[in-house]
PDB file of N, CA and C in Angstrom:
ATOM      1  N   UNK A1458     -22.114 -21.624  -9.845  1.00 82.00           N
ATOM      2  CA  UNK A1458     -21.980 -20.385 -10.581  1.00 82.00           C
ATOM      3  C   UNK A1458     -21.420 -19.325  -9.638  1.00 82.00           C
ATOM      4  N   UNK A1459     -20.645 -18.435 -10.176  1.00 85.00           N
ATOM      5  CA  UNK A1459     -20.051 -17.365  -9.382  1.00 85.00           C
ATOM      6  C   UNK A1459     -20.750 -16.034  -9.667  1.00 85.00           C
ATOM      7  N   UNK A1460     -20.821 -15.210  -8.633  1.00 87.00           N
ATOM      8  CA  UNK A1460     -21.397 -13.869  -8.765  1.00 87.00           C
ATOM      9  C   UNK A1460     -20.460 -13.026  -9.614  1.00 87.00           C
ATOM     10  N   UNK A1461     -21.016 -12.315 -10.568  1.00 86.00           N
ATOM     11  CA  UNK A1461     -20.159 -11.511 -11.444  1.00 86.00           C
ATOM     12  C   UNK A1461     -19.684 -10.230 -10.768  1.00 86.00           C
ATOM     13  N   UNK A1462     -20.265  -9.867  -9.626  1.00 87.00           N
ATOM     14  CA  UNK A1462     -19.867  -8.650  -8.931  1.00 87.00           C
ATOM     15  C   UNK A1462     -18.857  -8.901  -7.818  1.00 87.00           C
ATOM     16  N   UNK A1463     -19.127  -9.916  -6.975  1.00 92.00           N
ATOM     17  CA  UNK A1463     -18.226 -10.140  -5.836  1.00 92.00           C
ATOM     18  C   UNK A1463     -17.427 -11.437  -5.941  1.00 92.00           C
ATOM     19  N   UNK A1464     -17.806 -12.331  -6.860  1.00 89.00           N
ATOM     20  CA  UNK A1464     -17.065 -13.562  -7.061  1.00 89.00           C
ATOM     21  C   UNK A1464     -17.451 -14.705  -6.137  1.00 89.00           C
ATOM     22  N   UNK A1465     -18.450 -14.496  -5.295  1.00 92.00           N
ATOM     23  CA  UNK A1465     -18.883 -15.544  -4.360  1.00 92.00           C
ATOM     24  C   UNK A1465     -19.596 -16.661  -5.111  1.00 92.00           C
ATOM     25  N   UNK A1466     -19.519 -17.861  -4.574  1.00 91.00           N
ATOM     26  CA  UNK A1466     -20.218 -19.003  -5.156  1.00 91.00           C
ATOM     27  C   UNK A1466     -21.713 -18.864  -4.856  1.00 91.00           C
ATOM     28  N   UNK A1467     -22.541 -18.986  -5.898  1.00 88.00           N
ATOM     29  CA  UNK A1467     -23.990 -18.883  -5.741  1.00 88.00           C
ATOM     30  C   UNK A1467     -24.577 -20.276  -5.844  1.00 88.00           C
ATOM     31  N   UNK A1468     -25.380 -20.628  -4.857  1.00 87.00           N
ATOM     32  CA  UNK A1468     -25.966 -21.961  -4.801  1.00 87.00           C
ATOM     33  C   UNK A1468     -26.986 -22.159  -5.917  1.00 87.00           C
ATOM     34  N   UNK A1469     -27.115 -23.403  -6.343  1.00 85.00           N
ATOM     35  CA  UNK A1469     -28.053 -23.777  -7.399  1.00 85.00           C
ATOM     36  C   UNK A1469     -29.468 -23.386  -6.993  1.00 85.00           C
ATOM     37  N   UNK A1470     -30.201 -22.764  -7.907  1.00 85.00           N
ATOM     38  CA  UNK A1470     -31.582 -22.387  -7.659  1.00 85.00           C
ATOM     39  C   UNK A1470     -31.774 -21.007  -7.057  1.00 85.00           C
ATOM     40  N   UNK A1471     -30.686 -20.362  -6.678  1.00 88.00           N
ATOM     41  CA  UNK A1471     -30.782 -19.014  -6.097  1.00 88.00           C
ATOM     42  C   UNK A1471     -30.774 -17.969  -7.211  1.00 88.00           C
ATOM     43  N   UNK A1472     -31.472 -16.862  -6.975  1.00 88.00           N
ATOM     44  CA  UNK A1472     -31.523 -15.767  -7.947  1.00 88.00           C
ATOM     45  C   UNK A1472     -30.837 -14.509  -7.441  1.00 88.00           C
ATOM     46  N   UNK A1473     -30.379 -14.535  -6.188  1.00 92.00           N
ATOM     47  CA  UNK A1473     -29.721 -13.382  -5.590  1.00 92.00           C
ATOM     48  C   UNK A1473     -28.474 -13.868  -4.868  1.00 92.00           C
ATOM     49  N   UNK A1474     -27.382 -13.130  -5.016  1.00 91.00           N
ATOM     50  CA  UNK A1474     -26.147 -13.453  -4.299  1.00 91.00           C
ATOM     51  C   UNK A1474     -26.366 -13.176  -2.819  1.00 91.00           C
ATOM     52  N   UNK A1475     -26.070 -14.157  -1.979  1.00 91.00           N
ATOM     53  CA  UNK A1475     -26.308 -13.987  -0.550  1.00 91.00           C
ATOM     54  C   UNK A1475     -25.259 -13.099   0.112  1.00 91.00           C
ATOM     55  N   UNK A1476     -24.160 -12.782  -0.575  1.00 91.00           N
ATOM     56  CA  UNK A1476     -23.114 -11.952   0.005  1.00 91.00           C
ATOM     57  C   UNK A1476     -23.262 -10.478  -0.358  1.00 91.00           C
ATOM     58  N   UNK A1477     -23.491 -10.180  -1.653  1.00 93.00           N
ATOM     59  CA  UNK A1477     -23.583  -8.768  -2.047  1.00 93.00           C
ATOM     60  C   UNK A1477     -24.994  -8.342  -2.435  1.00 93.00           C
ATOM     61  N   UNK A1478     -25.920  -9.305  -2.609  1.00 92.00           N
ATOM     62  CA  UNK A1478     -27.309  -8.974  -2.899  1.00 92.00           C
ATOM     63  C   UNK A1478     -27.616  -8.694  -4.356  1.00 92.00           C
ATOM     64  N   UNK A1479     -26.649  -8.897  -5.241  1.00 91.00           N
ATOM     65  CA  UNK A1479     -26.900  -8.636  -6.659  1.00 91.00           C
ATOM     66  C   UNK A1479     -27.776  -9.735  -7.261  1.00 91.00           C
ATOM     67  N   UNK A1480     -28.558  -9.358  -8.258  1.00 89.00           N
ATOM     68  CA  UNK A1480     -29.439 -10.298  -8.940  1.00 89.00           C
ATOM     69  C   UNK A1480     -28.630 -11.143  -9.907  1.00 89.00           C
ATOM     70  N   UNK A1481     -28.936 -12.427  -9.935  1.00 83.00           N
ATOM     71  CA  UNK A1481     -28.213 -13.369 -10.776  1.00 83.00           C
ATOM     72  C   UNK A1481     -29.044 -13.670 -12.014  1.00 83.00           C
ATOM     73  N   UNK A1482     -28.416 -13.576 -13.170  1.00 75.00           N
ATOM     74  CA  UNK A1482     -29.084 -13.953 -14.407  1.00 75.00           C
ATOM     75  C   UNK A1482     -28.571 -15.314 -14.825  1.00 75.00           C
ATOM     76  N   UNK A1483     -29.436 -16.290 -14.806  1.00 65.00           N
ATOM     77  CA  UNK A1483     -29.070 -17.631 -15.249  1.00 65.00           C
ATOM     78  C   UNK A1483     -29.366 -17.718 -16.735  1.00 65.00           C
ATOM     79  N   UNK A1484     -28.357 -18.002 -17.520  1.00 59.00           N
ATOM     80  CA  UNK A1484     -28.554 -18.088 -18.959  1.00 59.00           C
ATOM     81  C   UNK A1484     -28.798 -19.537 -19.369  1.00 59.00           C
ATOM     82  N   UNK A1485     -29.544 -19.701 -20.435  1.00 53.00           N
ATOM     83  CA  UNK A1485     -29.813 -21.032 -20.956  1.00 53.00           C
ATOM     84  C   UNK A1485     -28.626 -21.510 -21.770  1.00 53.00           C
ATOM     85  N   UNK A1486     -28.597 -22.773 -22.088  1.00 57.00           N
ATOM     86  CA  UNK A1486     -27.492 -23.309 -22.881  1.00 57.00           C
ATOM     87  C   UNK A1486     -27.466 -22.686 -24.276  1.00 57.00           C
ATOM     88  N   UNK A1487     -28.627 -22.325 -24.819  1.00 59.00           N
ATOM     89  CA  UNK A1487     -28.667 -21.675 -26.131  1.00 59.00           C
ATOM     90  C   UNK A1487     -27.995 -20.308 -26.057  1.00 59.00           C
ATOM     91  N   UNK A1488     -28.230 -19.554 -24.971  1.00 58.00           N
ATOM     92  CA  UNK A1488     -27.574 -18.261 -24.785  1.00 58.00           C
ATOM     93  C   UNK A1488     -26.072 -18.429 -24.687  1.00 58.00           C
ATOM     94  N   UNK A1489     -25.629 -19.431 -23.936  1.00 56.00           N
ATOM     95  CA  UNK A1489     -24.198 -19.672 -23.768  1.00 56.00           C
ATOM     96  C   UNK A1489     -23.557 -20.053 -25.091  1.00 56.00           C
ATOM     97  N   UNK A1490     -24.231 -20.877 -25.894  1.00 63.00           N
ATOM     98  CA  UNK A1490     -23.690 -21.262 -27.191  1.00 63.00           C
ATOM     99  C   UNK A1490     -23.573 -20.062 -28.114  1.00 63.00           C
ATOM    100  N   UNK A1491     -24.566 -19.176 -28.102  1.00 64.00           N
ATOM    101  CA  UNK A1491     -24.519 -17.975 -28.930  1.00 64.00           C
ATOM    102  C   UNK A1491     -23.374 -17.068 -28.511  1.00 64.00           C
ATOM    103  N   UNK A1492     -23.144 -16.935 -27.207  1.00 65.00           N
ATOM    104  CA  UNK A1492     -22.049 -16.096 -26.717  1.00 65.00           C
ATOM    105  C   UNK A1492     -20.695 -16.679 -27.105  1.00 65.00           C
ATOM    106  N   UNK A1493     -20.546 -18.000 -26.975  1.00 68.00           N
ATOM    107  CA  UNK A1493     -19.284 -18.641 -27.347  1.00 68.00           C
ATOM    108  C   UNK A1493     -19.014 -18.463 -28.832  1.00 68.00           C
ATOM    109  N   UNK A1494     -20.050 -18.609 -29.650  1.00 70.00           N
ATOM    110  CA  UNK A1494     -19.892 -18.461 -31.090  1.00 70.00           C
ATOM    111  C   UNK A1494     -19.503 -17.023 -31.434  1.00 70.00           C
ATOM    112  N   UNK A1495     -20.136 -16.054 -30.809  1.00 68.00           N
ATOM    113  CA  UNK A1495     -19.812 -14.650 -31.063  1.00 68.00           C
ATOM    114  C   UNK A1495     -18.387 -14.343 -30.647  1.00 68.00           C
ATOM    115  N   UNK A1496     -17.959 -14.878 -29.505  1.00 70.00           N
ATOM    116  CA  UNK A1496     -16.589 -14.649 -29.048  1.00 70.00           C
ATOM    117  C   UNK A1496     -15.581 -15.252 -30.009  1.00 70.00           C
ATOM    118  N   UNK A1497     -15.879 -16.444 -30.541  1.00 73.00           N
ATOM    119  CA  UNK A1497     -14.930 -17.071 -31.455  1.00 73.00           C
ATOM    120  C   UNK A1497     -14.851 -16.309 -32.768  1.00 73.00           C
ATOM    121  N   UNK A1498     -15.962 -15.767 -33.224  1.00 70.00           N
ATOM    122  CA  UNK A1498     -15.953 -14.983 -34.462  1.00 70.00           C
ATOM    123  C   UNK A1498     -15.150 -13.702 -34.261  1.00 70.00           C
ATOM    124  N   UNK A1499     -15.366 -13.033 -33.150  1.00 69.00           N
ATOM    125  CA  UNK A1499     -14.614 -11.810 -32.856  1.00 69.00           C
ATOM    126  C   UNK A1499     -13.141 -12.134 -32.727  1.00 69.00           C
ATOM    127  N   UNK A1500     -12.813 -13.228 -32.089  1.00 69.00           N
ATOM    128  CA  UNK A1500     -11.417 -13.636 -31.942  1.00 69.00           C
ATOM    129  C   UNK A1500     -10.747 -13.885 -33.280  1.00 69.00           C
ATOM    130  N   UNK A1501     -11.470 -14.545 -34.196  1.00 66.00           N
ATOM    131  CA  UNK A1501     -10.908 -14.806 -35.517  1.00 66.00           C
ATOM    132  C   UNK A1501     -10.677 -13.511 -36.278  1.00 66.00           C
ATOM    133  N   UNK A1502     -11.605 -12.575 -36.160  1.00 73.00           N
ATOM    134  CA  UNK A1502     -11.455 -11.277 -36.848  1.00 73.00           C
ATOM    135  C   UNK A1502     -10.253 -10.533 -36.292  1.00 73.00           C
ATOM    136  N   UNK A1503     -10.127 -10.529 -34.966  1.00 69.00           N
ATOM    137  CA  UNK A1503      -8.995  -9.823 -34.339  1.00 69.00           C
ATOM    138  C   UNK A1503      -7.661 -10.447 -34.724  1.00 69.00           C
ATOM    139  N   UNK A1504      -7.595 -11.759 -34.703  1.00 63.00           N
ATOM    140  CA  UNK A1504      -6.356 -12.439 -35.070  1.00 63.00           C
ATOM    141  C   UNK A1504      -6.006 -12.179 -36.534  1.00 63.00           C
ATOM    142  N   UNK A1505      -7.016 -12.168 -37.385  1.00 63.00           N
ATOM    143  CA  UNK A1505      -6.778 -11.915 -38.797  1.00 63.00           C
ATOM    144  C   UNK A1505      -6.283 -10.505 -39.048  1.00 63.00           C
ATOM    145  N   UNK A1506      -6.834  -9.531 -38.328  1.00 64.00           N
ATOM    146  CA  UNK A1506      -6.413  -8.136 -38.538  1.00 64.00           C
ATOM    147  C   UNK A1506      -5.023  -7.877 -37.964  1.00 64.00           C
ATOM    148  N   UNK A1507      -4.631  -8.622 -36.937  1.00 66.00           N
ATOM    149  CA  UNK A1507      -3.306  -8.431 -36.346  1.00 66.00           C
ATOM    150  C   UNK A1507      -2.228  -9.030 -37.242  1.00 66.00           C
ATOM    151  N   UNK A1508      -2.502 -10.156 -37.859  1.00 59.00           N
ATOM    152  CA  UNK A1508      -1.496 -10.831 -38.667  1.00 59.00           C
ATOM    153  C   UNK A1508      -1.304 -10.197 -40.037  1.00 59.00           C
ATOM    154  N   UNK A1509      -2.207  -9.349 -40.467  1.00 54.00           N
ATOM    155  CA  UNK A1509      -2.071  -8.720 -41.795  1.00 54.00           C
ATOM    156  C   UNK A1509      -1.103  -7.599 -41.813  1.00 54.00           C
TER     157      UNK A1509
END
């Protein structure tokens, strides 16, 4: 996983980036699926509004 602030690779099991010190939020697969679904719905709405 990469740090969202500095982009450094964060080792498995760590909760803090060892380079910038930011806290890492590890999301569950259910959270990731919900985010992907929301992004696809927003994408479909945007594409539909652009083509009209």
